[in-house]
mmCIF file of C-alpha atoms in Angstrom:
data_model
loop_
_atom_site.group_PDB
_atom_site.id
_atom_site.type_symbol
_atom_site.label_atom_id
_atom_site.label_comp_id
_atom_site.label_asym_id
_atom_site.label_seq_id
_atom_site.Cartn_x
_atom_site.Cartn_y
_atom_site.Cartn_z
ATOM 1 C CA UNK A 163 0.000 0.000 0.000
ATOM 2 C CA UNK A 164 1.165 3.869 -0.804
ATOM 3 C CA UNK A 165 0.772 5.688 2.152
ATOM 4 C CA UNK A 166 2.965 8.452 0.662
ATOM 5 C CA UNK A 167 0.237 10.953 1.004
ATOM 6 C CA UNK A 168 -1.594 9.704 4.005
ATOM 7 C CA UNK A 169 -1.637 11.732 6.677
ATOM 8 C CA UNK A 170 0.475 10.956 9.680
ATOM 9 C CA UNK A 171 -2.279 9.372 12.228
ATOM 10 C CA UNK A 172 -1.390 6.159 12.287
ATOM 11 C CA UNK A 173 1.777 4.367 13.821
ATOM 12 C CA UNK A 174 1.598 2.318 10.474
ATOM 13 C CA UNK A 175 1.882 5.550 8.462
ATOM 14 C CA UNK A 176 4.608 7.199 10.609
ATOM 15 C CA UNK A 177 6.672 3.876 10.129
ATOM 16 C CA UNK A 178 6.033 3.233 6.477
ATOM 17 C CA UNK A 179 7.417 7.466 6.293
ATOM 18 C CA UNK A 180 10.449 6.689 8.196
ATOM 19 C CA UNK A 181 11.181 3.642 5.958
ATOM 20 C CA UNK A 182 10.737 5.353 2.759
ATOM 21 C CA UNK A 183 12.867 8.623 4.562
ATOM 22 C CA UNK A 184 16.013 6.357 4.930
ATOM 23 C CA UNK A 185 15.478 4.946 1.538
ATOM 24 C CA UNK A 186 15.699 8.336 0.611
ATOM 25 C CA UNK A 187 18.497 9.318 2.606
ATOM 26 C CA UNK A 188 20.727 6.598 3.657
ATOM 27 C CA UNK A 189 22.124 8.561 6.039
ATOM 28 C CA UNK A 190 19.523 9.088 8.395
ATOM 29 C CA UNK A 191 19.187 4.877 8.999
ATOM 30 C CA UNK A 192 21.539 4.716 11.499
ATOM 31 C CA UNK A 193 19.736 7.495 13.607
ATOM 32 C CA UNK A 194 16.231 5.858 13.348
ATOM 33 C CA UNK A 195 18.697 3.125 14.263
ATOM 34 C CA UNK A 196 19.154 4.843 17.693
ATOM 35 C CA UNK A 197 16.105 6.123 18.581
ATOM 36 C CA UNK A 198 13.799 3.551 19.519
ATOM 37 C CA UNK A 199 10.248 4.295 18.585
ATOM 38 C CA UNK A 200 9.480 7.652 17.422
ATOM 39 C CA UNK A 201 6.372 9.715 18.637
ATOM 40 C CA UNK A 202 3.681 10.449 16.646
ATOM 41 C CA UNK A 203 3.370 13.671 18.463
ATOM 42 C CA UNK A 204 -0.065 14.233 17.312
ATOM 43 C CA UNK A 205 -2.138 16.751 18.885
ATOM 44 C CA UNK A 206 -5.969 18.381 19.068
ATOM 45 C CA UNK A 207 -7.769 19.810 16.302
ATOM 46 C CA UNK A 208 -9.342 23.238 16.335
ATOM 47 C CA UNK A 209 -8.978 25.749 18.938
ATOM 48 C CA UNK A 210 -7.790 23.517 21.765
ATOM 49 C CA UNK A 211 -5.139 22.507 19.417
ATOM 50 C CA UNK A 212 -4.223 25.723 18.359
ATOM 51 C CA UNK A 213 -4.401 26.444 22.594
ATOM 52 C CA UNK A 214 -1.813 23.953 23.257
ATOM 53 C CA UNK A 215 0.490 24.953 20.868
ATOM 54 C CA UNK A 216 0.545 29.084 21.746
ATOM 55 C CA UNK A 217 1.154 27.707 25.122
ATOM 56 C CA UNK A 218 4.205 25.715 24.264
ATOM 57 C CA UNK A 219 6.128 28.772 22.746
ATOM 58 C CA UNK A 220 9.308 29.667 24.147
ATOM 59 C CA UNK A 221 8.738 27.235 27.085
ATOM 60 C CA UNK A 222 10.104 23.544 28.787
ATOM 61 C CA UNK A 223 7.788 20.781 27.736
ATOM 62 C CA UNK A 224 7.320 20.616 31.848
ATOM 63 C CA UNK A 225 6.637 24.527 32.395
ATOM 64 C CA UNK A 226 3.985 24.276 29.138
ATOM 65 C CA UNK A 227 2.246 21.670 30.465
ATOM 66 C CA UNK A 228 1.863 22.946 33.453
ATOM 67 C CA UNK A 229 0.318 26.387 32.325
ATOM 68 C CA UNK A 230 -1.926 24.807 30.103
ATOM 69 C CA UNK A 231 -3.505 22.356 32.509
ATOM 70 C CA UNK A 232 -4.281 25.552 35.305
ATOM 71 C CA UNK A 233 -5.852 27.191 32.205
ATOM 72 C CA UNK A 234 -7.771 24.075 31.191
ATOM 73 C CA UNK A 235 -9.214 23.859 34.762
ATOM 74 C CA UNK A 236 -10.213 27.430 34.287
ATOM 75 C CA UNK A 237 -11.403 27.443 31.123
ATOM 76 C CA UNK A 238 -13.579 23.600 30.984
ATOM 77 C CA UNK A 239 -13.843 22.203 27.708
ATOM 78 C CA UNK A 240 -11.203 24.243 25.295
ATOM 79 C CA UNK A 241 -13.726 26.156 23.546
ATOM 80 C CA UNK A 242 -13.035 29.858 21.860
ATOM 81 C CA UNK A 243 -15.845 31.048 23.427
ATOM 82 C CA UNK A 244 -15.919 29.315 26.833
ATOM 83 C CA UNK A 245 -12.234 30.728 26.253
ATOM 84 C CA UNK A 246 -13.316 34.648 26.099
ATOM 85 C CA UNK A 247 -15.486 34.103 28.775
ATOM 86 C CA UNK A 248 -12.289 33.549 31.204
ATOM 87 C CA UNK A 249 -11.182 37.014 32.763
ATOM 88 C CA UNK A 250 -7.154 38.054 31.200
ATOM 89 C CA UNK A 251 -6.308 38.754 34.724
ATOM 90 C CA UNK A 252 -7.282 34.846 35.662
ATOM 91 C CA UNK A 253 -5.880 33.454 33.050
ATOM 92 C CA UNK A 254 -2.484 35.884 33.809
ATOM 93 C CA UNK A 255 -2.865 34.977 37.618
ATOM 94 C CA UNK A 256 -2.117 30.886 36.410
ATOM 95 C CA UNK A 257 0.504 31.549 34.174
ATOM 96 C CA UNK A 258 -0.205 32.375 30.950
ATOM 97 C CA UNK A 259 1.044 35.991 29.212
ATOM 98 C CA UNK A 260 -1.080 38.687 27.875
ATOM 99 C CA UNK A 261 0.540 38.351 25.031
ATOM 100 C CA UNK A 262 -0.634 34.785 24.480
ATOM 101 C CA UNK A 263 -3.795 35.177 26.333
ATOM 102 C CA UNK A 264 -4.070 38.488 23.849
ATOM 103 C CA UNK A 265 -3.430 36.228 20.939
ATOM 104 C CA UNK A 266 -6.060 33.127 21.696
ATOM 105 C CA UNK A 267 -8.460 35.766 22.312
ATOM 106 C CA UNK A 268 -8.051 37.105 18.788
ATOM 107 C CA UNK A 269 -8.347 33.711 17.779
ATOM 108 C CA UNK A 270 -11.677 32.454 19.438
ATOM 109 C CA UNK A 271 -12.963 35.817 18.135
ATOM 110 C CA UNK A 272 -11.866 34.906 14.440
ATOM 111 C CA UNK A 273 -13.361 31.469 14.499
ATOM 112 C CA UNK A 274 -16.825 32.734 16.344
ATOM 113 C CA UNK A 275 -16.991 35.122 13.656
ATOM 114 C CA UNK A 276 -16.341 32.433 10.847
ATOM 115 C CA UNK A 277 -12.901 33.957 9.855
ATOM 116 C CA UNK A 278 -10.935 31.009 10.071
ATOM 117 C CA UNK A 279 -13.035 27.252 10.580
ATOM 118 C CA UNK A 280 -11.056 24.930 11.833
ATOM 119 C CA UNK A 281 -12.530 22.459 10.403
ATOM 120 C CA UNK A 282 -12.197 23.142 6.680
ATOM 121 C CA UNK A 283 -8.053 23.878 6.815
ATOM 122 C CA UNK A 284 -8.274 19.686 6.991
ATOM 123 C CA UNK A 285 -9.451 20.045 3.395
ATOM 124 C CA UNK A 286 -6.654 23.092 1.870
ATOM 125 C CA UNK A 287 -3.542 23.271 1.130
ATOM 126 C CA UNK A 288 -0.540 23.615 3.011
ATOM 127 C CA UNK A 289 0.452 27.211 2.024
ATOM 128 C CA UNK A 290 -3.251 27.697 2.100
ATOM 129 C CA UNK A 291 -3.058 26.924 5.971
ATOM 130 C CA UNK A 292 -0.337 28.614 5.948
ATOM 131 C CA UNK A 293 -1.877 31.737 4.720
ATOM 132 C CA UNK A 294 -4.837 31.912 6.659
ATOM 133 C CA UNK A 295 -3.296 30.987 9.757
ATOM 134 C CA UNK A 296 -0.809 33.517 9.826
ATOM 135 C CA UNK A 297 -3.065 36.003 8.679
ATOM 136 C CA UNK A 298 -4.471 36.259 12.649
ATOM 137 C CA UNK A 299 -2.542 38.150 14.749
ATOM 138 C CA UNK A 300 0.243 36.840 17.422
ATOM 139 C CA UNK A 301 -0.016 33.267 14.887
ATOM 140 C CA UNK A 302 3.796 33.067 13.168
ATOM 141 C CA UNK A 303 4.990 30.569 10.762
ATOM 142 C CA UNK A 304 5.984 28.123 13.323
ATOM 143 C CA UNK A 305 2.594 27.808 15.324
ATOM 144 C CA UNK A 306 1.054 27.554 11.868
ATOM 145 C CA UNK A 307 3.862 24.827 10.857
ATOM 146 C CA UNK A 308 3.240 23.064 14.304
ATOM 147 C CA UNK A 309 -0.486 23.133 13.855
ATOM 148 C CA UNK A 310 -0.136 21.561 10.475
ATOM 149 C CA UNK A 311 2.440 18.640 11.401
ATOM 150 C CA UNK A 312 0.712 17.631 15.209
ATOM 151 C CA UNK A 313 -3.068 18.459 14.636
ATOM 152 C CA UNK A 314 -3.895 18.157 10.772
ATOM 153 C CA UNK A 315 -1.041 15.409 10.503
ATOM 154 C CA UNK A 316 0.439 16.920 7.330
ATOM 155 C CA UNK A 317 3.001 14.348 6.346
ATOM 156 C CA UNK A 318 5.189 16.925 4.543
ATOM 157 C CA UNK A 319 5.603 19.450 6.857
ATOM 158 C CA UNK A 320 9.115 20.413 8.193
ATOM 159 C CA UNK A 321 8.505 23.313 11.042
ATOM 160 C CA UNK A 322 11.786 24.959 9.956
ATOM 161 C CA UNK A 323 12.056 27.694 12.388
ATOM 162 C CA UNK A 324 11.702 25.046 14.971
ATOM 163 C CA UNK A 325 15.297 25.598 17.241
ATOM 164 C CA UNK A 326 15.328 21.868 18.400
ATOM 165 C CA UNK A 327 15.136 21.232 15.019
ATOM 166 C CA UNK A 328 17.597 23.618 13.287
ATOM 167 C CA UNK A 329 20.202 21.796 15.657
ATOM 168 C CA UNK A 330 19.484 18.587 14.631
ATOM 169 C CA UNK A 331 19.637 19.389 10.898
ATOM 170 C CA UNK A 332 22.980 21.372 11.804
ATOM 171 C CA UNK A 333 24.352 17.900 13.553
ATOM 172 C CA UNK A 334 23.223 15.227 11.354
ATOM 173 C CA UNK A 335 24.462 16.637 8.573
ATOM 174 C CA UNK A 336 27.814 17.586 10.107
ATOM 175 C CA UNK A 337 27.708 21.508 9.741
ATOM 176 C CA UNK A 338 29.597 23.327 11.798
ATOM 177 C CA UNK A 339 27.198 25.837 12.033
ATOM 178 C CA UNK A 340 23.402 26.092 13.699
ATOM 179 C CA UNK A 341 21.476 26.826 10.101
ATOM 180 C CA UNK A 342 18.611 29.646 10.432
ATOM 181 C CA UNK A 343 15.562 29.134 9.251
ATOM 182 C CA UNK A 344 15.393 30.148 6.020
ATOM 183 C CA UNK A 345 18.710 27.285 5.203
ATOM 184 C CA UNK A 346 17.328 24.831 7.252
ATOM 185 C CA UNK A 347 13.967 24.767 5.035
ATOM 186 C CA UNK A 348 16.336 24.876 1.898
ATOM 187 C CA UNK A 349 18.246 22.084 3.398
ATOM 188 C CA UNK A 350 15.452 19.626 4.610
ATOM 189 C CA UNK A 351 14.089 20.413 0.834
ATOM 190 C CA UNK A 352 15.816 16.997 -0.187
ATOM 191 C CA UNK A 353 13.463 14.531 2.442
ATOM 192 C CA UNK A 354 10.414 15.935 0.563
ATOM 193 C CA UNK A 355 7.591 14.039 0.674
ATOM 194 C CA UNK A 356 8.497 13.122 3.805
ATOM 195 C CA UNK A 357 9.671 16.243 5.911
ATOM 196 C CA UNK A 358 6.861 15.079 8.384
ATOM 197 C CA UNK A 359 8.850 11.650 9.251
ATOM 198 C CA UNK A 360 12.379 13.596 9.637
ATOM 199 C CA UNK A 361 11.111 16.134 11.644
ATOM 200 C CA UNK A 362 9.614 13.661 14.374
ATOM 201 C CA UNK A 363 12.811 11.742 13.642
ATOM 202 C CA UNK A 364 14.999 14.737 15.035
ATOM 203 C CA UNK A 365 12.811 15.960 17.518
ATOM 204 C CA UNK A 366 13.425 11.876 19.153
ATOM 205 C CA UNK A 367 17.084 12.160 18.061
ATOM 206 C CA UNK A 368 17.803 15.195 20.093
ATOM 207 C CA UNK A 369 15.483 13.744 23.175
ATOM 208 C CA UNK A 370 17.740 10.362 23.027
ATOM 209 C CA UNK A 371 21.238 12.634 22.952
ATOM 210 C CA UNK A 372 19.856 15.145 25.591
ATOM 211 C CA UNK A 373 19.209 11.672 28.563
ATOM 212 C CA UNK A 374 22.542 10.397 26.601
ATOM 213 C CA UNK A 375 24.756 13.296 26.652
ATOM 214 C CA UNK A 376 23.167 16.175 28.262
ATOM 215 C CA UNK A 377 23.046 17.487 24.788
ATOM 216 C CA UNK A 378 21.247 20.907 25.090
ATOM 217 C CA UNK A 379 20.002 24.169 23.041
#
């Protein structure tokens, strides 16, 4: 079976991905090699999804987790509007910053007024997602890219401004260097269709050398 453009939901998809990644690039077999079983790292659709992911930004998977479960008991189920109905100062008082609590706002407001459904980026594009999700303010290219590889399960999606990834890509392909963004998308180019698989690849990679070494950012 071709499961080249299935989405990545399924452990059977993610592993077919990673087999068909090494095929690709021989060089990345003895890393999968390493690794053990990688994570589908698949998250919520919709504005919970979305929720999670503003959350995560420029925070330890611990600290994020944290934050996000105080707002969850705030806020009940993770609704846009059961969202706005939480005070800022409430949601500030558990953790989360205005800026982020500023942003989510904006959001729940743009899907209760039918500017962005949720539901129908499942059926666009990538750089249509891309577009539309970006368009809402405090939403970069990396939330969007996140979005896209955890909760629509794009399988080529490579969240290139991701830093955990940028080292990775620097490492496995032995640059001396950290690459930016806009090389580490050039770079990663080559694993297309199948940026999806690598990037869950290296986000396990660096998890296995950060217990094993004390590898770090």
């Amino acid at each position: 079976m071709n499961f080249d453009n299935k989405p990545i939901a399924s452990r059977e998809v993610l592993e077919a991905h990673l087999q068909a990644l090494v095929t690709l690039d021989p060089g990345l077999g003895s890393i999968l090699s390493q690794v053990g079983e990688v994570p589908l790292r698949l998250g919520r659709p919709g504005f919970a999804g979305l929720a999670s992911i503003v959350s995560s930004q420029l925070l330890s998977v611990a600290s994020a987790r944290a934050i996000h479960l105080r707002v969850e008991a705030l806020v009940g189920e993770m609704r846009g509007e059961n969202f706005l109905k939480v005070e800022r100062d409430a949601l500030r008082a558990v953790g989360m910053s205005y800026s982020k609590i500023d942003c989510l706002r904006g959001v729940a407001e743009a899907e209760i007024s039918g500017e962005i459904d949720f539901a129908q980026l499942h059926q666009l594009s990538a750089p249509e997602v891309m577009k539309k999700m970006t368009s809402l303010k405090g939403i970069g290219p990396w939330s969007a890219e996140i979005y896209l590889i955890s909760s629509i399960a794009h399988p080529d999606i490579f969240p290139a401004g991701d830093l955990v990834l940028q080292k990775m890509v620097g490492k496995v392909l032995k640059r001396d260097d950290k690459p930016d963004e806009k090389l580490t998308r050039a770079l990663t180019e080559k694993w297309s269709p199948y940026r999806g698989a690598a990037a869950r690849l290296l986000w396990r990679y660096f998890a296995v050398l950060r217990d094993r070494e004390g590898i770090n950012l």
